[in-house]
Tab-separated table of C-alpha atoms and ligand atoms in Angstrom:
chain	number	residue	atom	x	y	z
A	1	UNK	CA	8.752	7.316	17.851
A	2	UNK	CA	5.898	5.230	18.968
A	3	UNK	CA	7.126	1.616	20.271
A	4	UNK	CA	5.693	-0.246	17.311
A	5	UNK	CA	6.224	1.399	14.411
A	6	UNK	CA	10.145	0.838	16.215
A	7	UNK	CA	9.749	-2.718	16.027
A	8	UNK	CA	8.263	-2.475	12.715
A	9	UNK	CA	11.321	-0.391	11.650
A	10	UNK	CA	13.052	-3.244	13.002
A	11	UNK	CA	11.917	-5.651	10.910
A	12	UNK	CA	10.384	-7.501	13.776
A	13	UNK	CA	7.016	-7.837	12.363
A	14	UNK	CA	4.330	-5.531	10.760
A	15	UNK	CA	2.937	-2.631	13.451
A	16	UNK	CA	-0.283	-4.896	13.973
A	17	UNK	CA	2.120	-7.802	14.897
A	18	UNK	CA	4.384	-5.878	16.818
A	19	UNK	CA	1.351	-5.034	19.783
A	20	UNK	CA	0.776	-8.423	19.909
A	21	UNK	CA	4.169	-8.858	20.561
A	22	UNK	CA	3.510	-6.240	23.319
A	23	UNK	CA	0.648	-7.493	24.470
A	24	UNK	CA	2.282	-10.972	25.191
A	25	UNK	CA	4.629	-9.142	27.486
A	26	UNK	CA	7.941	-9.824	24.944
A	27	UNK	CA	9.524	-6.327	24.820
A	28	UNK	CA	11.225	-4.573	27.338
A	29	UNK	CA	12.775	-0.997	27.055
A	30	UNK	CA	15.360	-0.299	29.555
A	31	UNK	CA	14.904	-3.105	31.238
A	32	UNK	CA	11.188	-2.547	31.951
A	33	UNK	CA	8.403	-4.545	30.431
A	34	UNK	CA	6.235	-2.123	27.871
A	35	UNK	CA	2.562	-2.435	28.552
A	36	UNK	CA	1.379	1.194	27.447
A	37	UNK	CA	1.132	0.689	23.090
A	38	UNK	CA	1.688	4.456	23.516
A	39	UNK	CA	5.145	4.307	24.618
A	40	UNK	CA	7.723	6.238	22.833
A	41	UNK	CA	10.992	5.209	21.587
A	42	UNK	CA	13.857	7.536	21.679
A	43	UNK	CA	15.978	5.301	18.566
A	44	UNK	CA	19.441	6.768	19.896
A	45	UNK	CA	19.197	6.371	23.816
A	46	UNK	CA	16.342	3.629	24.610
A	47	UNK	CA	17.296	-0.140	24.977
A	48	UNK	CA	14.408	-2.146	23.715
A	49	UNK	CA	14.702	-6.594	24.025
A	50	UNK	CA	12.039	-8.806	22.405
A	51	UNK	CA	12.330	-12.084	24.301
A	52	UNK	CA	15.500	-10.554	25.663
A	53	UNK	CA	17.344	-10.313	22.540
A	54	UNK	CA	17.935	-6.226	21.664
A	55	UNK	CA	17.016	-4.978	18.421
A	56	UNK	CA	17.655	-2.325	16.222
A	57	UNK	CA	16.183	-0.227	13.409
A	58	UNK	CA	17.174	-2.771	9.778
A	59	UNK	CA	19.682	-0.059	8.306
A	60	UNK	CA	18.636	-1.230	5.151
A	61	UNK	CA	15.088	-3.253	4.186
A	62	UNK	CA	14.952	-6.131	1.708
A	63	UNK	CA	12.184	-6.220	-0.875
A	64	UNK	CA	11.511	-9.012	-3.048
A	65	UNK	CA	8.677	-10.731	-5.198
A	66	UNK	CA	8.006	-14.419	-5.591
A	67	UNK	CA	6.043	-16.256	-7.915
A	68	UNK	CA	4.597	-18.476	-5.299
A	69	UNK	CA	3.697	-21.766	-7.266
A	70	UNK	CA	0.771	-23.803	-5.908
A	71	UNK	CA	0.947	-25.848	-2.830
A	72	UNK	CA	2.119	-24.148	-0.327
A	73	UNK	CA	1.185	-21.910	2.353
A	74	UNK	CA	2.262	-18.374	3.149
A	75	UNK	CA	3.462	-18.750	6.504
A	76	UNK	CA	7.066	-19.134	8.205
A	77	UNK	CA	6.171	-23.081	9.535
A	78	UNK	CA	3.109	-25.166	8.787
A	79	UNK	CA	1.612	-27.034	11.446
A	80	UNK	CA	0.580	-29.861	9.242
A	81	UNK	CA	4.778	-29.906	7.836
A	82	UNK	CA	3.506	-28.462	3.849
A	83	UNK	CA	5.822	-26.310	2.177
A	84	UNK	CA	6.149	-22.922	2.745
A	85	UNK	CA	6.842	-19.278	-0.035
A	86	UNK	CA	10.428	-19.593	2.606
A	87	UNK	CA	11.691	-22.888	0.719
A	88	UNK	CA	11.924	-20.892	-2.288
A	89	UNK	CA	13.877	-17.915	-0.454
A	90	UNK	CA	17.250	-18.260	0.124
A	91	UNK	CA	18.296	-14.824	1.894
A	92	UNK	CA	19.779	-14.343	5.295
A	93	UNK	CA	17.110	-11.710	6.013
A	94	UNK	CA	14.574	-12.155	8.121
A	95	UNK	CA	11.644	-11.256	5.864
A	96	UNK	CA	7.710	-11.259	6.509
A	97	UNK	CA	5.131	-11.652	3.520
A	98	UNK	CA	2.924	-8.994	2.987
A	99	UNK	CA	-0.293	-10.104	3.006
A	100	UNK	CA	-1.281	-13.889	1.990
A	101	UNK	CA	-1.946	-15.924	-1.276
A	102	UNK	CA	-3.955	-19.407	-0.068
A	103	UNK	CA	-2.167	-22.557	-0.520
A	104	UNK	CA	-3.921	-23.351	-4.234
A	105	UNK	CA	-2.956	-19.665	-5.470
A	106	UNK	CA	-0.081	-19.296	-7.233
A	107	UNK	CA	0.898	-15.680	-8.240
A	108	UNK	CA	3.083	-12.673	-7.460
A	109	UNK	CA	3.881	-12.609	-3.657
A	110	UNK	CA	5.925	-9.654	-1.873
A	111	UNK	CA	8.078	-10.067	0.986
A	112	UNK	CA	9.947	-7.745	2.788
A	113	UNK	CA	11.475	-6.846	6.349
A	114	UNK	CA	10.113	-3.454	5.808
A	115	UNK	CA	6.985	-3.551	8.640
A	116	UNK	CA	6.274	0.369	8.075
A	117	UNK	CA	5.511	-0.314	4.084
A	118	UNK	CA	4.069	-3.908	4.751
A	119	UNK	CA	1.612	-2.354	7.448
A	120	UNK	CA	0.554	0.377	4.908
A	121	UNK	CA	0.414	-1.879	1.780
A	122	UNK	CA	-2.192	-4.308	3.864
A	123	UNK	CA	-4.139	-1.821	5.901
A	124	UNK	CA	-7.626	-2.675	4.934
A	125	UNK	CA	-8.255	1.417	4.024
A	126	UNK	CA	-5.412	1.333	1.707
A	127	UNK	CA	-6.679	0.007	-1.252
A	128	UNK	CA	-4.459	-0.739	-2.961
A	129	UNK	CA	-5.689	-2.916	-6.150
A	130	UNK	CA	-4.621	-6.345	-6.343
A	131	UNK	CA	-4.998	-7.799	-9.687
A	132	UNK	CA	-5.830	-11.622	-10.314
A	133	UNK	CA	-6.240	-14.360	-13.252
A	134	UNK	CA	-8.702	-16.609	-12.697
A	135	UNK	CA	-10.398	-19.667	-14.724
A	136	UNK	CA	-14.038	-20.722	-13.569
A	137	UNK	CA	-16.601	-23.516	-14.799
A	138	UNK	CA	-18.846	-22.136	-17.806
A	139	UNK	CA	-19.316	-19.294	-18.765
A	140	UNK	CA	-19.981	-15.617	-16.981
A	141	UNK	CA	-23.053	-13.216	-17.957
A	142	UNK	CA	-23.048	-9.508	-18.202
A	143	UNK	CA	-25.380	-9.184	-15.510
A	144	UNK	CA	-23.290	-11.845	-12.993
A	145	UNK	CA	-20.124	-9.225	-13.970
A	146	UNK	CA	-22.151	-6.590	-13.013
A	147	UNK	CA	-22.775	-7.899	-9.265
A	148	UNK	CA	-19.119	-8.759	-8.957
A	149	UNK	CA	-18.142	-5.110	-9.874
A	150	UNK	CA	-20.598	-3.465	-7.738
A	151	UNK	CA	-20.436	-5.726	-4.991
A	152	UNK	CA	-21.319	-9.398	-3.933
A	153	UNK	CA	-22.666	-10.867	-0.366
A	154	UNK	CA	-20.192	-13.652	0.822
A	155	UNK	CA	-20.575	-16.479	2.721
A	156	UNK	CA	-20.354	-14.654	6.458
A	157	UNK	CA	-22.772	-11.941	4.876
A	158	UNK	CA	-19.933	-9.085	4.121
A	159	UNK	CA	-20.679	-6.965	1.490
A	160	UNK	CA	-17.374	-6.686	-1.274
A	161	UNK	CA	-16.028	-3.543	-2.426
A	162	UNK	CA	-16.655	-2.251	-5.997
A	163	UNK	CA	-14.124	-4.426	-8.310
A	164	UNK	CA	-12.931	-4.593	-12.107
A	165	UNK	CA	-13.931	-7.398	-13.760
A	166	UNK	CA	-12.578	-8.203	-17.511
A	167	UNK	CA	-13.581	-11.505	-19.256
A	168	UNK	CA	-9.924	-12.716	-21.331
A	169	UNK	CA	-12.103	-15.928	-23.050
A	170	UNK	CA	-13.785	-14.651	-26.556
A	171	UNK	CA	-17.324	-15.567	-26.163
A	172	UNK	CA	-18.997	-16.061	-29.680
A	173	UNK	CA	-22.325	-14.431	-30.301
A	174	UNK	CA	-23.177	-17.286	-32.578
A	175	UNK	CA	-26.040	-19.452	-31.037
A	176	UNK	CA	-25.051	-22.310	-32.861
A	177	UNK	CA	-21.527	-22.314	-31.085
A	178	UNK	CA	-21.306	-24.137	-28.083
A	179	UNK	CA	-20.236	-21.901	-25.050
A	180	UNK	CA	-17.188	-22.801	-23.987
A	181	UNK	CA	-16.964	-25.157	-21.023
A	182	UNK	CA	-14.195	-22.776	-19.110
A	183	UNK	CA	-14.224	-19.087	-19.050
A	184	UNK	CA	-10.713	-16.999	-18.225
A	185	UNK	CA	-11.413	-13.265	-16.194
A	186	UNK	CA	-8.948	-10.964	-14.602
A	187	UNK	CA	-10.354	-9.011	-11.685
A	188	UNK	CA	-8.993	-6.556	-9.719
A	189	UNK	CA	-10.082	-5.972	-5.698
A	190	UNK	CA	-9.268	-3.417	-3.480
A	191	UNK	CA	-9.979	-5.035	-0.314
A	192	UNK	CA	-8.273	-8.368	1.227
A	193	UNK	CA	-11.077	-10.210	3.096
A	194	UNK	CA	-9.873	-14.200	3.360
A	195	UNK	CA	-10.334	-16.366	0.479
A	196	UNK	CA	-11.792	-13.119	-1.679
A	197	UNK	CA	-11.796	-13.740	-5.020
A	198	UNK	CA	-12.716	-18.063	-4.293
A	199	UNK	CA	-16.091	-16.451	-2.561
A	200	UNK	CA	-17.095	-13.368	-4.543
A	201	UNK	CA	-16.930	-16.207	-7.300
A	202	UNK	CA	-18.743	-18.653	-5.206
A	203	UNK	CA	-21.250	-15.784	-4.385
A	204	UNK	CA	-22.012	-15.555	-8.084
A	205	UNK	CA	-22.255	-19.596	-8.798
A	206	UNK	CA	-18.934	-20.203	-9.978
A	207	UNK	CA	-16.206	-22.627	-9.286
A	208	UNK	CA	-12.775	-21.151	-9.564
A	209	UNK	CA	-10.384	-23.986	-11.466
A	210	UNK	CA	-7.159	-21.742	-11.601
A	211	UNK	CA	-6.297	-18.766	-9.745
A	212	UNK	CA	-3.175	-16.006	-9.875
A	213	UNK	CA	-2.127	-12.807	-8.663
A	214	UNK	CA	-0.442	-11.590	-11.645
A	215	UNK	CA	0.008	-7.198	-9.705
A	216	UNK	CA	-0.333	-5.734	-6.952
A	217	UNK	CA	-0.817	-1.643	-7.618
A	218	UNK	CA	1.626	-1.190	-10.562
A	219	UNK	CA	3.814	-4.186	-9.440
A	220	UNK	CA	4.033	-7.030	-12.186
A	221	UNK	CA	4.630	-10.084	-11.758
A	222	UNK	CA	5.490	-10.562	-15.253
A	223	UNK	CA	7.435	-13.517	-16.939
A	224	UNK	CA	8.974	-14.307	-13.428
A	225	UNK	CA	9.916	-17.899	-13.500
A	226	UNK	CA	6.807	-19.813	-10.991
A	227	UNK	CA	8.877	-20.609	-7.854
A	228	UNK	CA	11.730	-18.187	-8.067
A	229	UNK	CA	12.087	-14.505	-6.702
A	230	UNK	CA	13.923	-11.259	-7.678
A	231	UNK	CA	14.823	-8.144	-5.992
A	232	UNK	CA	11.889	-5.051	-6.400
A	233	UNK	CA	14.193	-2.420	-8.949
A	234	UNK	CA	14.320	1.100	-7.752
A	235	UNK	CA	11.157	2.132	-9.913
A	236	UNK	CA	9.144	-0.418	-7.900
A	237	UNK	CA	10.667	0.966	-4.746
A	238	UNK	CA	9.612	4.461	-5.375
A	239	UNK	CA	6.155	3.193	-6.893
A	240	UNK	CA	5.293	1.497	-3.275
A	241	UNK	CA	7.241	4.472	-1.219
A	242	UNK	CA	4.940	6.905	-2.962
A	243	UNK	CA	1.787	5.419	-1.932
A	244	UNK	CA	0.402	6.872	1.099
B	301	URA	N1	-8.434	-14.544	-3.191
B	301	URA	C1	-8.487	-15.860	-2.947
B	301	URA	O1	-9.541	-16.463	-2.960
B	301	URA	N2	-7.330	-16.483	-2.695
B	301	URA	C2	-6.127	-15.865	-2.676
B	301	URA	O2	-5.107	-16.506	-2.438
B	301	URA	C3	-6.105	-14.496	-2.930
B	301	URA	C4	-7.278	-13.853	-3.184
């Protein structure tokens, strides 16, 4: 087995973040710093140290979903001291979000110490649909929804994928009606550039007020309590084992 998808299997860090672990010079197999990212792991003879501690494949991964509230960031530590999704976690395990939510999104959040299934679920040719609430300024045309689902420019000139867009507010057709001042949409992307759904909005003139992932694939976030996490059942475990 290929050194990183070892370290991945030992819940170490996705296989992305396990070369950089390599390529800061932390793991050693046999006593022998790794250089080559080609290096293979035999699991039941080889000796492998991060940092000098040894490490071995997590006999059994933890998967859970959070309903990160707003105001905090998705990391392990925060330079500036903010809360982090970990101060609502209260397991041993030594788990690793799988990709991010920004500190103003609140939403459904998965964490896991499985790097093999985290690496596939955030590989940028995955896509995997992520599905999000959202509440912008005014109102949104047919034509403005029609850009967002076949693709908008952003800020840094990146062209999005095709997305779903559904508009939750009922609009009334009578002019005499004022429009309402908020509008409420659920889109779904399939890609997981930074800040996504805050700049495909921005790239169509709107201000997002309120934003939350509410699924990732056919994972719900459902009535999940904001700030509080569960365990993934065993149909949502063979849901995300199935995907390749
Ligand atoms: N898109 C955003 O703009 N923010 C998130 O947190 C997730 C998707």
């Amino acid at each position: 087995m290929r050194i990183n998808k070892y370290l991945a299997e030992c819940g170490l860090a996705s296989r992305r973040g396990a070369e950089a672990l390599i390529a800061e010079g932390a793991v050693k197999m046999n006593g022998k710093k790794v250089t080559e990212l080609a290096t293979d792991v035999d699991p039941e003879r080889d000796h492998v140290t991060v940092n000098g501690r040894r490490v071995r494949p997590v006999a059994r991964y933890t998967y859970v979903m959070l309903h990160k509230p707003k105001g905090c960031v998705t990391t392990a530590s925060d330079e500036k001291g903010r809360r982090t999704v970990f101060d609502f976690i209260d397991l041993k395990a030594r788990l690793f979000p799988v990709g991010r939510l920004d500190y103003d999104t609140e939403g459904l959040l998965l964490l896991t110490n499985d790097g093999e299934l985290a690496n596939k679920l955030t590989h940028p040719n995955h896509g995997i649909g992520k599905t999000y609430r959202l509440r912008i300024n005014g109102t949104i045309s047919a034509e403005e929804i029609k850009q967002l689902e076949q693709g908008v420019t952003l800020d840094d000139g990146s062209v999005t994928l095709p997305a779903k867009v559904r508009v939750l507010t009922k609009q009334d057709d009578d002019p005499d009606v004022p429009p309402p001042s908020e509008t409420q949409i659920e889109i779904v992307i399939y890609e997981g550039k930074n800040h996504q759904v805050r700049r495909m909005m921005q790239a169509v003139g709107k201000e997002v007020l309120f934003l939350k992932r509410t699924a990732i694939g056919d994972i719900r976030l459902g009535g999940l309590p904001r700030g509080t996490y569960r365990f993934l059942n065993e149909k949502e475990l063979r849901y995300l084992k199935s995907l390749d």
